[in-house]
Tab-separated table of C-alpha atoms in Angstrom:
chain	number	residue	atom	x	y	z
F	40	UNK	CA	-27.021	104.260	26.652
F	41	UNK	CA	-24.802	101.192	26.871
F	42	UNK	CA	-22.084	103.312	25.258
F	43	UNK	CA	-22.027	105.700	28.213
F	44	UNK	CA	-19.393	105.056	30.866
F	45	UNK	CA	-18.541	108.099	32.943
F	46	UNK	CA	-18.571	108.977	36.676
F	47	UNK	CA	-20.832	111.980	36.004
F	48	UNK	CA	-23.358	110.212	33.765
F	49	UNK	CA	-25.987	107.856	35.173
F	50	UNK	CA	-25.315	104.251	34.202
F	51	UNK	CA	-27.719	101.756	32.670
F	52	UNK	CA	-28.013	98.566	34.729
F	53	UNK	CA	-30.659	96.676	32.780
F	54	UNK	CA	-33.423	97.126	30.225
F	55	UNK	CA	-36.488	95.124	29.197
F	56	UNK	CA	-39.681	95.408	27.174
F	57	UNK	CA	-43.195	95.206	28.527
F	58	UNK	CA	-46.682	95.459	27.043
F	59	UNK	CA	-49.922	96.936	28.332
F	60	UNK	CA	-53.444	95.576	28.107
F	61	UNK	CA	-53.769	97.565	24.875
F	62	UNK	CA	-50.709	95.845	23.415
F	63	UNK	CA	-48.615	98.999	23.702
F	64	UNK	CA	-44.912	98.212	23.795
F	65	UNK	CA	-42.719	99.974	26.345
F	66	UNK	CA	-38.975	99.957	26.848
F	67	UNK	CA	-38.100	99.954	30.564
F	68	UNK	CA	-34.712	101.213	31.726
F	69	UNK	CA	-33.175	100.223	35.069
F	70	UNK	CA	-30.669	102.885	36.104
F	71	UNK	CA	-28.360	103.275	39.073
F	72	UNK	CA	-30.016	104.884	42.078
F	73	UNK	CA	-28.994	108.382	43.154
F	74	UNK	CA	-31.360	109.833	45.791
F	75	UNK	CA	-31.265	113.590	45.204
F	76	UNK	CA	-31.295	116.177	42.405
F	77	UNK	CA	-29.694	119.591	42.045
F	78	UNK	CA	-33.244	120.973	41.897
F	79	UNK	CA	-34.152	119.577	45.314
F	80	UNK	CA	-30.853	120.687	46.841
F	81	UNK	CA	-31.317	124.242	45.539
F	82	UNK	CA	-34.942	124.251	46.711
F	83	UNK	CA	-33.829	123.168	50.191
F	84	UNK	CA	-31.557	126.199	50.544
F	85	UNK	CA	-34.165	128.501	49.026
F	86	UNK	CA	-36.832	127.395	51.511
F	87	UNK	CA	-34.371	127.923	54.362
F	88	UNK	CA	-33.667	131.429	53.001
F	89	UNK	CA	-30.003	130.477	52.650
F	90	UNK	CA	-27.525	130.608	49.823
F	91	UNK	CA	-26.083	127.342	48.616
F	92	UNK	CA	-22.441	127.050	49.759
F	93	UNK	CA	-20.157	128.199	46.959
F	94	UNK	CA	-18.185	124.959	47.155
F	95	UNK	CA	-21.336	123.083	46.085
F	96	UNK	CA	-21.943	125.528	43.240
F	97	UNK	CA	-18.409	124.909	42.012
F	98	UNK	CA	-18.647	121.146	42.449
F	99	UNK	CA	-21.977	120.785	40.667
F	100	UNK	CA	-21.051	123.121	37.812
F	101	UNK	CA	-17.662	121.478	37.279
F	102	UNK	CA	-19.144	117.987	37.167
F	103	UNK	CA	-21.864	119.114	34.761
F	104	UNK	CA	-19.184	120.538	32.464
F	105	UNK	CA	-17.235	117.308	32.740
F	106	UNK	CA	-20.281	115.236	31.816
F	107	UNK	CA	-20.985	117.483	28.830
F	108	UNK	CA	-17.369	117.316	27.696
F	109	UNK	CA	-17.681	113.521	27.708
F	110	UNK	CA	-20.988	113.195	25.838
F	111	UNK	CA	-20.185	115.994	23.369
F	112	UNK	CA	-16.565	115.237	22.561
F	113	UNK	CA	-16.189	111.627	23.606
F	114	UNK	CA	-19.127	109.907	21.915
F	115	UNK	CA	-20.964	112.660	20.013
F	116	UNK	CA	-24.188	112.974	22.009
F	117	UNK	CA	-26.306	116.065	22.610
F	118	UNK	CA	-28.589	115.772	25.651
F	119	UNK	CA	-30.820	118.789	24.824
F	120	UNK	CA	-32.674	118.837	28.167
F	121	UNK	CA	-30.132	119.921	30.783
F	122	UNK	CA	-31.994	121.210	33.837
F	123	UNK	CA	-31.689	120.873	37.644
F	124	UNK	CA	-34.264	118.058	37.720
F	125	UNK	CA	-32.065	116.002	35.384
F	126	UNK	CA	-28.945	116.351	37.513
F	127	UNK	CA	-28.728	113.690	40.202
F	128	UNK	CA	-26.738	114.309	43.397
F	129	UNK	CA	-25.403	111.935	46.008
F	130	UNK	CA	-26.062	113.932	49.227
F	131	UNK	CA	-23.124	112.287	51.029
F	132	UNK	CA	-20.367	112.615	48.426
F	133	UNK	CA	-21.915	115.400	46.285
F	134	UNK	CA	-21.082	113.526	43.126
F	135	UNK	CA	-23.321	114.698	40.259
F	136	UNK	CA	-24.697	112.477	37.508
F	137	UNK	CA	-26.456	113.566	34.334
F	138	UNK	CA	-29.666	111.626	33.747
F	139	UNK	CA	-32.843	111.503	31.614
F	140	UNK	CA	-30.811	110.421	28.626
F	141	UNK	CA	-33.754	109.035	26.685
F	142	UNK	CA	-34.219	112.530	25.193
F	143	UNK	CA	-30.674	112.680	23.957
F	144	UNK	CA	-29.863	112.997	20.285
F	145	UNK	CA	-27.078	110.774	19.020
F	146	UNK	CA	-24.882	112.611	16.540
F	147	UNK	CA	-22.044	110.337	15.511
F	148	UNK	CA	-18.988	111.790	13.860
F	149	UNK	CA	-18.919	111.397	10.094
F	150	UNK	CA	-15.604	111.241	8.259
F	151	UNK	CA	-13.842	112.840	11.252
F	152	UNK	CA	-15.827	116.069	10.836
F	153	UNK	CA	-16.003	118.089	14.035
F	154	UNK	CA	-19.343	118.069	15.812
F	155	UNK	CA	-20.760	121.289	17.233
F	156	UNK	CA	-23.685	121.446	19.590
F	157	UNK	CA	-26.037	124.201	18.404
F	158	UNK	CA	-28.185	126.359	20.631
F	159	UNK	CA	-31.881	125.710	20.203
F	160	UNK	CA	-34.083	128.696	19.411
F	161	UNK	CA	-36.110	128.373	22.594
F	162	UNK	CA	-32.942	128.577	24.671
F	163	UNK	CA	-31.834	131.546	22.623
F	164	UNK	CA	-35.004	133.451	23.434
F	165	UNK	CA	-34.468	132.825	27.133
F	166	UNK	CA	-30.942	134.202	26.878
F	167	UNK	CA	-32.282	137.434	25.431
F	168	UNK	CA	-33.224	138.434	28.966
F	169	UNK	CA	-29.514	138.643	29.760
F	170	UNK	CA	-27.951	139.348	26.381
F	171	UNK	CA	-28.666	141.753	23.563
F	172	UNK	CA	-30.401	140.125	20.558
F	173	UNK	CA	-27.922	138.326	18.288
F	174	UNK	CA	-26.584	140.046	15.219
F	175	UNK	CA	-27.091	138.638	11.743
F	176	UNK	CA	-23.486	137.387	11.795
F	177	UNK	CA	-23.988	135.616	15.118
F	178	UNK	CA	-27.145	133.913	13.852
F	179	UNK	CA	-25.255	132.784	10.758
F	180	UNK	CA	-22.590	131.252	12.990
F	181	UNK	CA	-25.224	129.312	14.921
F	182	UNK	CA	-27.255	128.199	11.923
F	183	UNK	CA	-26.397	129.368	8.389
F	184	UNK	CA	-29.734	127.995	7.120
F	185	UNK	CA	-31.775	130.240	9.387
F	186	UNK	CA	-32.359	133.524	7.584
F	187	UNK	CA	-35.835	134.595	8.692
F	188	UNK	CA	-35.691	135.922	12.204
F	189	UNK	CA	-37.478	138.529	14.275
F	190	UNK	CA	-36.308	138.843	17.852
F	191	UNK	CA	-37.932	141.158	20.376
F	192	UNK	CA	-36.005	144.315	21.085
F	193	UNK	CA	-34.985	143.692	24.667
F	194	UNK	CA	-32.461	145.795	26.513
F	195	UNK	CA	-29.798	143.557	28.022
F	196	UNK	CA	-29.449	143.445	31.790
F	197	UNK	CA	-25.893	144.124	33.017
F	198	UNK	CA	-24.335	141.188	34.819
F	199	UNK	CA	-24.106	143.050	38.148
F	200	UNK	CA	-27.918	143.353	38.172
F	201	UNK	CA	-28.424	139.669	37.448
F	202	UNK	CA	-26.030	138.226	40.034
F	203	UNK	CA	-25.795	138.974	43.736
F	204	UNK	CA	-23.156	141.531	44.635
F	205	UNK	CA	-21.231	138.867	46.587
F	206	UNK	CA	-20.967	136.619	43.545
F	207	UNK	CA	-17.268	135.918	42.813
F	208	UNK	CA	-16.088	137.770	39.696
F	209	UNK	CA	-14.672	134.477	38.381
F	210	UNK	CA	-18.205	133.041	38.347
F	211	UNK	CA	-19.540	135.985	36.364
F	212	UNK	CA	-16.646	135.700	33.938
F	213	UNK	CA	-17.322	131.993	33.396
F	214	UNK	CA	-21.004	132.625	32.676
F	215	UNK	CA	-20.135	135.390	30.221
F	216	UNK	CA	-17.850	132.982	28.350
F	217	UNK	CA	-20.517	130.290	28.207
F	218	UNK	CA	-23.339	132.582	27.110
F	219	UNK	CA	-21.926	133.427	23.723
F	220	UNK	CA	-24.094	133.145	20.631
F	221	UNK	CA	-21.250	132.208	18.304
F	222	UNK	CA	-19.956	128.637	18.820
F	223	UNK	CA	-16.492	129.863	17.869
F	224	UNK	CA	-16.465	132.348	20.751
F	225	UNK	CA	-18.216	130.125	23.295
F	226	UNK	CA	-15.870	128.087	25.474
F	227	UNK	CA	-16.250	124.323	25.306
F	228	UNK	CA	-17.216	122.229	28.300
F	229	UNK	CA	-13.635	121.047	28.743
F	230	UNK	CA	-12.306	124.605	28.481
F	231	UNK	CA	-14.835	125.609	31.132
F	232	UNK	CA	-13.370	122.989	33.478
F	233	UNK	CA	-9.999	124.778	33.524
F	234	UNK	CA	-11.542	128.165	34.323
F	235	UNK	CA	-10.128	129.895	37.454
F	236	UNK	CA	-13.577	129.649	39.069
F	237	UNK	CA	-12.766	125.975	39.723
F	238	UNK	CA	-9.233	126.474	41.076
F	239	UNK	CA	-10.402	125.668	44.604
F	240	UNK	CA	-11.395	122.181	43.427
F	241	UNK	CA	-7.833	121.549	42.239
F	242	UNK	CA	-6.417	122.344	45.683
F	243	UNK	CA	-5.558	119.033	47.417
F	244	UNK	CA	-6.522	120.548	50.774
F	245	UNK	CA	-10.085	121.432	49.773
F	246	UNK	CA	-12.782	119.515	51.647
F	247	UNK	CA	-16.566	119.419	51.759
F	248	UNK	CA	-18.241	121.486	54.523
F	249	UNK	CA	-18.633	118.274	56.549
F	250	UNK	CA	-14.890	117.596	56.343
F	251	UNK	CA	-15.152	114.749	53.846
F	252	UNK	CA	-12.981	114.680	50.697
F	253	UNK	CA	-14.304	115.908	47.374
F	254	UNK	CA	-15.831	113.374	44.965
F	255	UNK	CA	-13.594	112.093	42.126
F	256	UNK	CA	-12.931	115.018	39.788
F	257	UNK	CA	-9.810	114.098	37.826
F	258	UNK	CA	-10.282	110.424	36.890
F	259	UNK	CA	-10.439	111.292	33.201
F	260	UNK	CA	-10.702	108.746	30.418
F	261	UNK	CA	-8.939	109.058	27.054
F	262	UNK	CA	-12.135	109.807	25.115
F	263	UNK	CA	-12.893	112.729	27.441
F	264	UNK	CA	-9.654	114.456	26.541
F	265	UNK	CA	-9.819	113.916	22.804
F	266	UNK	CA	-8.280	116.912	21.037
F	267	UNK	CA	-7.147	118.630	24.250
F	268	UNK	CA	-3.885	120.540	23.998
F	269	UNK	CA	-0.979	119.901	26.344
F	270	UNK	CA	-1.456	123.370	27.807
F	271	UNK	CA	-5.107	122.658	28.595
F	272	UNK	CA	-4.269	119.277	30.122
F	273	UNK	CA	-1.625	120.781	32.402
F	274	UNK	CA	-4.260	123.189	33.760
F	275	UNK	CA	-7.027	120.605	33.886
F	276	UNK	CA	-5.297	117.927	35.931
F	277	UNK	CA	-3.426	119.132	39.040
F	278	UNK	CA	-0.083	117.560	39.787
F	279	UNK	CA	-1.361	115.658	42.817
F	280	UNK	CA	-3.989	113.884	40.659
F	281	UNK	CA	-1.975	112.991	37.565
F	282	UNK	CA	-1.456	109.405	38.693
F	283	UNK	CA	-5.175	108.925	38.005
F	284	UNK	CA	-4.466	109.433	34.286
F	285	UNK	CA	-1.445	107.202	33.573
F	286	UNK	CA	-2.098	107.381	29.815
F	287	UNK	CA	-1.063	111.050	29.813
F	288	UNK	CA	2.563	112.091	29.576
F	289	UNK	CA	2.430	115.188	31.782
């Protein structure tokens, strides 16, 4: 965890060992304090019978993608337990931080081979509620060693029946690009950040509902942008924010 240094990943402040009366050894982690979670925020709006403001949906999703782009591409880490309870939120700035990193799986690059994060089978079965079962070719793309498979024959739900009718079409398009079985067809976390669904966040005039400015969204570090094309970078970082990345020649 000491390797992690990103505005959307919770930081480690201190760690120490302790023992119990039964001589059991425990590693204690002291992390930065962030008071809320995406789960609690979503539950608040649900209890009030209200929809979460779309600006928050965009902000939270964008920052999650940014955190994933950093841990996947920057240092080769797969979290494997992304859920609303593991996404911390500052209720004043609405900055999101990925936490619960003790379950992460470190997958360091070997001989400059590209690292791909594979979909776990349990997640795949959940996706079957929205997607048709994967073809043999798609399964081979995800895991060429997995040959024995029997998926339930479930009829896929069309996107318009899954999302509310007022859901922006850009949001539906982004989800459809993320929920692809084949890693080659699935957009990466960094590619997701440049999706038109997040264009509002790149507008310098966009503010939070309370009038405050947005949290930092474009203070990228070199390891975050590893392998990014010039075309992607020009879409990712708006002109008004390029001074935050002086190492880029845009």
